[in-house]
Each structure stands twice: as C-alpha cells, then as structure tokens.
CSV table of C-alpha atoms and ligand atoms in Angstrom, one decimal:
chain,number,residue,atom,x,y,z
H,21,UNK,CA,-5.5,22.9,21.0
H,22,UNK,CA,-7.5,22.2,17.9
H,23,UNK,CA,-11.1,23.3,17.6
H,24,UNK,CA,-13.7,20.7,18.3
H,25,UNK,CA,-14.8,18.9,15.1
H,26,UNK,CA,-18.3,17.5,14.6
H,27,UNK,CA,-18.6,13.9,15.8
H,28,UNK,CA,-18.1,11.3,13.2
H,29,UNK,CA,-19.9,7.9,13.1
H,30,UNK,CA,-21.1,7.3,16.8
H,31,UNK,CA,-20.4,3.6,16.3
H,32,UNK,CA,-16.7,4.3,15.8
H,33,UNK,CA,-16.6,7.3,18.1
H,34,UNK,CA,-18.6,6.2,21.1
H,35,UNK,CA,-16.9,8.7,23.4
H,36,UNK,CA,-17.5,11.8,21.2
H,37,UNK,CA,-18.1,14.9,23.3
H,38,UNK,CA,-16.7,13.4,26.5
H,39,UNK,CA,-13.7,14.6,28.5
H,40,UNK,CA,-11.1,12.1,29.7
H,41,UNK,CA,-8.2,12.6,32.1
H,42,UNK,CA,-5.4,10.1,32.0
H,43,UNK,CA,-2.7,10.4,34.7
H,44,UNK,CA,0.9,9.5,33.9
H,45,UNK,CA,0.2,9.6,30.1
H,46,UNK,CA,3.5,10.9,28.8
H,47,UNK,CA,4.7,7.3,28.0
H,48,UNK,CA,3.9,3.6,28.3
H,49,UNK,CA,0.4,2.4,29.1
H,50,UNK,CA,-0.9,5.9,29.9
H,51,UNK,CA,0.1,7.2,26.5
H,52,UNK,CA,-1.6,4.3,24.7
H,53,UNK,CA,-4.7,4.8,26.8
H,54,UNK,CA,-4.8,8.5,26.0
H,55,UNK,CA,-4.6,7.8,22.2
H,56,UNK,CA,-7.1,4.9,22.5
H,57,UNK,CA,-9.7,7.2,24.2
H,58,UNK,CA,-9.0,9.9,21.6
H,59,UNK,CA,-9.5,7.4,18.8
H,60,UNK,CA,-12.9,6.6,20.4
H,61,UNK,CA,-13.7,10.4,20.2
H,62,UNK,CA,-12.9,11.7,23.7
H,63,UNK,CA,-11.2,15.0,24.4
H,64,UNK,CA,-8.1,14.1,26.4
H,65,UNK,CA,-6.1,15.7,29.2
H,66,UNK,CA,-2.6,14.1,29.0
H,67,UNK,CA,-1.1,14.4,32.5
H,68,UNK,CA,2.6,14.2,33.0
H,69,UNK,CA,4.9,14.8,35.9
H,70,UNK,CA,8.4,15.5,34.3
H,71,UNK,CA,8.5,15.1,30.6
H,72,UNK,CA,6.6,17.9,28.9
H,73,UNK,CA,8.0,17.1,25.4
H,74,UNK,CA,6.8,13.5,25.5
H,75,UNK,CA,3.4,14.5,26.8
H,76,UNK,CA,3.0,17.2,24.1
H,77,UNK,CA,3.8,14.6,21.5
H,78,UNK,CA,1.1,12.2,22.9
H,79,UNK,CA,-1.4,15.1,22.9
H,80,UNK,CA,-0.4,15.8,19.2
H,81,UNK,CA,-1.1,12.2,18.3
H,82,UNK,CA,-4.5,12.4,20.1
H,83,UNK,CA,-5.4,15.5,18.1
H,84,UNK,CA,-4.8,13.5,14.9
H,85,UNK,CA,-8.1,11.8,15.8
H,86,UNK,CA,-10.1,15.0,15.5
H,87,UNK,CA,-10.4,15.6,19.3
H,88,UNK,CA,-9.0,18.3,21.6
H,89,UNK,CA,-6.0,17.3,23.7
H,90,UNK,CA,-4.0,19.1,26.3
H,91,UNK,CA,-0.7,18.1,28.1
H,92,UNK,CA,-1.0,19.2,31.7
H,93,UNK,CA,1.8,18.9,34.3
H,94,UNK,CA,0.8,17.6,37.8
H,95,UNK,CA,2.3,15.4,40.4
H,96,UNK,CA,-0.9,13.5,41.1
H,97,UNK,CA,0.4,12.3,44.5
H,98,UNK,CA,-0.1,15.9,45.7
H,99,UNK,CA,-3.7,17.0,46.6
H,100,UNK,CA,-3.3,20.5,45.2
H,101,UNK,CA,-1.9,19.2,41.9
H,102,UNK,CA,-4.7,16.6,41.6
H,103,UNK,CA,-7.3,19.3,42.1
H,104,UNK,CA,-5.7,21.7,39.6
H,105,UNK,CA,-5.5,18.9,37.0
H,106,UNK,CA,-9.2,18.2,37.3
H,107,UNK,CA,-10.0,21.9,37.3
H,108,UNK,CA,-7.9,22.5,34.1
H,109,UNK,CA,-9.8,19.6,32.4
H,110,UNK,CA,-13.1,21.0,33.4
H,111,UNK,CA,-12.3,24.6,32.3
H,112,UNK,CA,-10.9,23.6,29.0
H,113,UNK,CA,-13.0,20.7,27.8
H,114,UNK,CA,-16.1,20.6,30.1
H,115,UNK,CA,-17.2,18.2,32.8
H,116,UNK,CA,-14.7,15.3,33.1
H,117,UNK,CA,-16.6,12.0,32.5
H,118,UNK,CA,-13.6,9.6,32.3
H,119,UNK,CA,-10.8,9.4,34.8
H,120,UNK,CA,-8.0,6.9,34.3
H,121,UNK,CA,-5.8,6.6,37.3
H,122,UNK,CA,-2.7,5.2,35.5
H,123,UNK,CA,0.3,7.0,37.1
H,124,UNK,CA,2.4,4.6,39.2
H,125,UNK,CA,5.8,3.5,40.1
H,126,UNK,CA,7.4,0.1,40.6
H,127,UNK,CA,9.8,-1.2,43.3
H,128,UNK,CA,11.6,-4.5,43.2
H,129,UNK,CA,13.6,-6.0,46.0
H,130,UNK,CA,13.5,-8.0,49.2
H,131,UNK,CA,11.1,-6.6,51.8
H,132,UNK,CA,13.9,-6.9,54.4
H,133,UNK,CA,16.0,-4.4,52.3
H,134,UNK,CA,13.1,-1.9,51.8
H,135,UNK,CA,13.2,1.4,53.7
H,136,UNK,CA,10.2,3.1,55.2
H,137,UNK,CA,10.7,5.9,52.7
H,138,UNK,CA,10.6,3.5,49.7
H,139,UNK,CA,7.4,1.9,51.1
H,140,UNK,CA,5.8,5.3,51.5
H,141,UNK,CA,6.8,6.4,48.0
H,142,UNK,CA,5.1,3.3,46.4
H,143,UNK,CA,2.0,3.7,48.5
H,144,UNK,CA,1.8,7.4,47.8
H,145,UNK,CA,2.2,7.1,44.0
H,146,UNK,CA,0.1,4.0,43.5
H,147,UNK,CA,-2.7,4.2,46.1
H,148,UNK,CA,-2.9,7.8,47.4
H,149,UNK,CA,-2.8,9.4,44.0
H,150,UNK,CA,-5.9,7.5,42.7
H,151,UNK,CA,-7.7,8.6,45.9
H,152,UNK,CA,-6.7,12.2,45.4
H,153,UNK,CA,-7.7,12.3,41.7
H,154,UNK,CA,-10.9,10.5,42.3
H,155,UNK,CA,-11.8,12.8,45.2
H,156,UNK,CA,-11.2,15.8,42.9
H,157,UNK,CA,-13.3,14.5,40.0
H,158,UNK,CA,-16.2,13.0,41.9
H,159,UNK,CA,-18.1,16.3,42.6
H,160,UNK,CA,-18.2,16.9,38.8
H,161,UNK,CA,-19.3,13.3,38.0
H,162,UNK,CA,-21.9,13.3,40.8
H,163,UNK,CA,-23.4,16.6,39.5
H,164,UNK,CA,-23.6,15.0,36.0
H,165,UNK,CA,-24.9,11.7,37.4
H,166,UNK,CA,-22.4,10.0,35.0
H,167,UNK,CA,-18.8,8.9,35.2
H,168,UNK,CA,-16.3,6.2,34.4
H,169,UNK,CA,-13.3,5.7,36.8
H,170,UNK,CA,-10.7,3.2,35.7
H,171,UNK,CA,-7.9,2.3,38.1
H,172,UNK,CA,-4.7,0.7,36.9
H,173,UNK,CA,-3.9,-2.2,39.2
H,174,UNK,CA,-1.6,-5.2,38.3
H,175,UNK,CA,-1.9,-8.9,38.2
H,176,UNK,CA,0.5,-8.8,41.2
H,177,UNK,CA,-2.3,-6.9,43.1
H,178,UNK,CA,-4.4,-10.1,42.5
H,179,UNK,CA,-1.7,-12.8,43.0
H,180,UNK,CA,1.2,-11.1,44.8
H,181,UNK,CA,4.6,-10.9,43.1
H,182,UNK,CA,7.9,-12.1,44.7
H,183,UNK,CA,10.2,-9.3,45.6
H,184,UNK,CA,7.3,-6.8,44.9
H,185,UNK,CA,5.6,-6.8,48.3
H,186,UNK,CA,4.9,-3.0,48.5
H,187,UNK,CA,4.0,-2.8,44.8
H,188,UNK,CA,1.6,-5.8,45.2
H,189,UNK,CA,0.1,-4.3,48.4
H,190,UNK,CA,-0.5,-1.0,46.7
H,191,UNK,CA,-2.1,-2.6,43.7
H,192,UNK,CA,-4.2,-4.9,45.9
H,193,UNK,CA,-5.3,-1.7,47.7
H,194,UNK,CA,-6.3,-0.2,44.3
H,195,UNK,CA,-8.6,-3.2,43.8
H,196,UNK,CA,-10.2,-2.9,47.2
H,197,UNK,CA,-10.6,0.9,46.6
H,198,UNK,CA,-12.3,0.1,43.3
H,199,UNK,CA,-14.7,-2.4,44.7
H,200,UNK,CA,-15.7,-0.3,47.6
H,201,UNK,CA,-16.2,2.9,45.6
H,202,UNK,CA,-18.2,1.0,42.9
H,203,UNK,CA,-20.7,0.3,45.6
H,204,UNK,CA,-20.7,3.9,46.9
H,205,UNK,CA,-21.0,5.4,43.4
H,206,UNK,CA,-23.4,3.0,41.7
H,207,UNK,CA,-26.5,5.0,42.5
H,208,UNK,CA,-24.8,8.1,41.0
H,209,UNK,CA,-24.4,6.6,37.6
H,210,UNK,CA,-20.6,6.3,38.0
H,211,UNK,CA,-18.9,3.0,37.4
H,212,UNK,CA,-15.5,2.2,39.0
H,213,UNK,CA,-13.4,-0.6,37.6
H,214,UNK,CA,-9.8,-1.8,37.7
H,215,UNK,CA,-7.5,-3.0,35.0
H,216,UNK,CA,-4.9,-5.4,36.3
H,217,UNK,CA,-2.3,-6.0,33.5
H,218,UNK,CA,0.2,-8.8,33.3
H,219,UNK,CA,3.8,-8.1,32.1
H,220,UNK,CA,3.6,-5.2,29.6
H,221,UNK,CA,6.5,-4.0,27.6
H,222,UNK,CA,7.1,-0.4,28.9
H,223,UNK,CA,9.9,1.4,30.7
H,224,UNK,CA,8.6,-0.2,33.9
H,225,UNK,CA,10.2,-3.5,32.9
H,226,UNK,CA,13.5,-1.9,32.1
H,227,UNK,CA,15.2,-3.3,35.3
H,228,UNK,CA,14.5,-6.9,33.9
H,229,UNK,CA,17.3,-8.6,31.8
H,230,UNK,CA,16.6,-9.9,28.3
H,231,UNK,CA,16.6,-13.4,29.8
H,232,UNK,CA,14.0,-12.5,32.4
H,233,UNK,CA,11.8,-10.9,29.8
H,234,UNK,CA,12.1,-14.0,27.6
H,235,UNK,CA,11.2,-16.2,30.5
H,236,UNK,CA,8.2,-14.1,31.3
H,237,UNK,CA,7.0,-14.3,27.7
H,238,UNK,CA,7.6,-18.1,27.8
H,239,UNK,CA,5.6,-18.5,31.0
H,240,UNK,CA,2.7,-16.5,29.5
H,241,UNK,CA,0.2,-18.9,27.8
H,242,UNK,CA,-0.2,-16.7,24.7
H,243,UNK,CA,3.6,-16.7,24.3
H,244,UNK,CA,4.4,-13.0,24.4
H,245,UNK,CA,4.6,-10.0,26.7
H,246,UNK,CA,1.7,-7.6,26.5
H,247,UNK,CA,1.7,-4.2,24.7
H,248,UNK,CA,0.4,-0.9,26.1
H,249,UNK,CA,-2.2,-1.1,23.4
H,250,UNK,CA,-3.5,-4.4,24.9
H,251,UNK,CA,-4.2,-2.5,28.1
H,252,UNK,CA,-5.6,0.5,26.3
H,253,UNK,CA,-8.2,-1.8,24.6
H,254,UNK,CA,-9.4,-3.0,28.1
H,255,UNK,CA,-9.6,0.6,29.4
H,256,UNK,CA,-11.5,1.8,26.4
H,257,UNK,CA,-14.1,-1.0,26.8
H,258,UNK,CA,-14.7,0.0,30.5
H,259,UNK,CA,-14.9,3.7,29.5
H,260,UNK,CA,-17.8,3.1,27.0
H,261,UNK,CA,-21.3,4.4,27.9
H,262,UNK,CA,-22.5,0.9,27.0
H,263,UNK,CA,-20.4,-0.6,29.8
H,264,UNK,CA,-22.8,0.8,32.4
H,265,UNK,CA,-23.6,-2.6,34.0
H,266,UNK,CA,-19.9,-3.4,34.6
H,267,UNK,CA,-18.7,-1.9,37.9
H,268,UNK,CA,-16.5,-3.1,40.8
H,269,UNK,CA,-14.8,-5.5,38.4
H,270,UNK,CA,-11.1,-6.3,37.7
H,271,UNK,CA,-10.3,-6.9,34.0
H,272,UNK,CA,-6.8,-8.5,33.7
H,273,UNK,CA,-5.2,-8.4,30.3
H,274,UNK,CA,-2.4,-10.8,31.2
H,275,UNK,CA,-2.1,-13.3,28.3
H,276,UNK,CA,-3.4,-16.1,30.6
H,277,UNK,CA,-0.5,-15.8,33.1
H,278,UNK,CA,-3.0,-15.8,36.0
H,279,UNK,CA,-6.6,-16.9,35.6
A,321,NAP,P1,5.9,3.7,33.1
A,321,NAP,O1,6.3,3.4,31.7
A,321,NAP,O2,7.0,3.6,34.1
A,321,NAP,O3,5.2,5.1,33.1
A,321,NAP,C1,4.6,5.6,34.3
A,321,NAP,C2,4.0,6.9,34.1
A,321,NAP,O4,3.5,7.4,35.3
A,321,NAP,C3,5.1,7.9,33.7
A,321,NAP,O5,4.5,8.7,32.7
A,321,NAP,C4,5.3,8.7,34.9
A,321,NAP,O6,5.7,10.1,34.7
A,321,NAP,C5,3.9,8.7,35.5
A,321,NAP,N1,3.9,9.0,37.0
A,321,NAP,C6,4.4,8.3,38.0
A,321,NAP,N2,4.2,8.9,39.1
A,321,NAP,C7,3.5,10.1,38.8
A,321,NAP,C8,2.9,11.1,39.6
A,321,NAP,N3,3.1,11.2,40.9
A,321,NAP,N4,2.3,12.1,38.9
A,321,NAP,C9,2.1,12.1,37.6
A,321,NAP,N5,2.6,11.1,36.8
A,321,NAP,C10,3.3,10.1,37.4
A,321,NAP,O7,4.8,2.7,33.6
A,321,NAP,P2,3.7,1.8,32.7
A,321,NAP,O8,4.3,0.5,32.5
A,321,NAP,O9,3.2,2.6,31.6
A,321,NAP,O10,2.6,1.7,33.9
A,321,NAP,C11,1.4,2.4,34.0
A,321,NAP,C12,0.5,1.9,35.1
A,321,NAP,O11,0.3,0.5,34.8
A,321,NAP,C13,1.2,1.9,36.4
A,321,NAP,O12,0.2,2.2,37.4
A,321,NAP,C14,1.7,0.5,36.6
A,321,NAP,O13,1.8,0.1,38.0
A,321,NAP,C15,0.6,-0.3,35.9
A,321,NAP,N6,1.1,-1.6,35.4
A,321,NAP,C16,2.2,-1.8,34.6
A,321,NAP,C17,2.6,-3.0,34.2
A,321,NAP,C18,3.8,-3.3,33.3
A,321,NAP,O14,4.2,-4.4,33.1
A,321,NAP,N7,4.3,-2.3,32.6
A,321,NAP,C19,1.9,-4.1,34.6
A,321,NAP,C20,0.8,-4.0,35.5
A,321,NAP,C21,0.4,-2.7,35.9
A,321,NAP,P3,7.2,10.6,35.0
A,321,NAP,O15,8.1,9.9,34.0
A,321,NAP,O16,7.1,12.0,34.7
A,321,NAP,O17,7.5,10.2,36.4
C-alpha cells in the first residue's frame, strides 16, 4: 500500500478521496475498471477469486496513479466473503462509495444440454453475488447518504443470446435488480446503474473461434470488438459525483450491435 497523496486537479481526478470496490478485477473488464477508477483518483480494492499474482499486478498499476490499492481475495458468491471484502475496504480506505459488481461467468450451450448445477452456478455468480455485495455495502452508503453501485450486465441481458439462455437470464436479472434498487435507494443519495457491454475482447470470449470473433466484429456497426477500456469508460462515467441524476439506467457500450 502506498501512502495517500494529496489530490491533484479535481477536474482530472474527480474521484479523489473515494473508496471503490471492483469485484473480479484480476483480469479483463474488472482490471480495466479498477485502473480507470484509480486514474480518476479513487482508492481501489481489487477483488480476485483465484489469481493473487494478477490481482497484485493490477493493484500495482492502480498505485501508479497516486492512489492506494489493495488486492483482496474473496469468492463474492459467498455471503461471508462478500461481507469480509466490504469490511476490508472500509477498514483500510474508509467508507466504500463505489461498488462495481463485475465478477461473472459465462456458459454457452443448448438449454437442453444444461444441467441444474450449471444453471445454479451461472445464477449464483452473476446474480446472487451482486445481491450479496450490494447488501454488504449498503449500510455504509446509507450512513454516508452517498453511493454509486454499478452492475455489469450484458447486451444479452437486454436482447437474449442464442445458446446463452442462463447467462442472458442472469444478466436480465441484473438489469431488473438495478432498476428496482435504484428506486429504493434514490432517496438515500445512492445511484444504481447497469453497464451492458457487447462483445468485449477478454478471456470470456476464449471459447469462440477466430472466425466467430471476426464475424462478431463484422456484424458490429463500428467494425470491431470492444475493449475492456471501452467498458471502463462507461463505468467511470456512472461513478462520477456529477452523474447523480443518472440512476436505474442501462448503458450499453456495444458498438451499435443492438440499439
Ligand atoms: P473474465 O475475463 O472471464 O473475468 C471474470 C473475472 O471475474 C475474473 O477475474 C474471475 O476471477 C472473476 N470472478 C468470477 N467469479 C467470481 C467470484 N465468485 N468471486 C470473485 N471473482 C470472480 O470476464 P470479463 O469478460 O472481464 O467479464 C467481466 C464482466 O463483464 C462479467 O460479469 C461478464 O459477464 C460481463 N460481460 C462481459 C462481456 C465480454 O464480452 N467479455 C460482455 C458483456 C458482459 P477468477 O479468474 O479468479 O475466477
């Protein structure tokens, strides 16, 4: 951990002095989100499940932006882990004001081939984990009468993806959770929004062939797949103090794939 440095220009560091928790931040979109929030001035808790080394290197990149950053192990689909994660953030950096529920898993295949265990695993990681982390962080945010909760959905949560029924259902659930909670938390100064990315080049797409990826890029109006940084940009916008009138919304960085 580095010591806290004085805030630089508030225009370029609008999140200075804030504490952010990013789940599943050892790689992919979560890693880019953690770095994006650090660049904007937030102290960041970089949550990981398995890969401590990767999470430590993300935290080190965050610290290059003159913020404090800590890699913290937690399986956020477990209530005790989710609570411990929030507690660690609070003890080390102060009241968490930004929670990014990013951790998630994919599942591709015909519904008829899907087992009950596979269905439960997708729902637990993608829908129950945001519930658990949100439940753990809300008392802190309500006390502060301020918070930004940003949930990672997917464009398939809006449109439904073929051979991704459970994944689409879980991500649609994330959108409904977001919209409902936004109404519940509006009076407490807490905004709740979802980011629903299109096809983003991360490990999550590793089961797709090069031809499938090229086809996806071709079908995307802007002519390319998205990057983790494209998503981080959307998340950072929603995390800003100035975004206080944006709540219950779904921002979909998808290159125009669905409109
Ligand atoms: P990724 O590269 O597969 O990374 C997923 C991350 O989540 C990993 O760091 C993983 O850690 C972590 N994770 C999974 N379950 C966890 C748990 N129970 N507790 C803690 N960490 C956990 O995925 P990504 O592409 O960056 O996706 C991030 C989010 O964006 C997901 O919610 C995904 O559904 C959503 N999204 C992705 C795309 C895309 O095209 N890539 C599109 C739309 C939405 P471990 O490695 O330790 O398991």
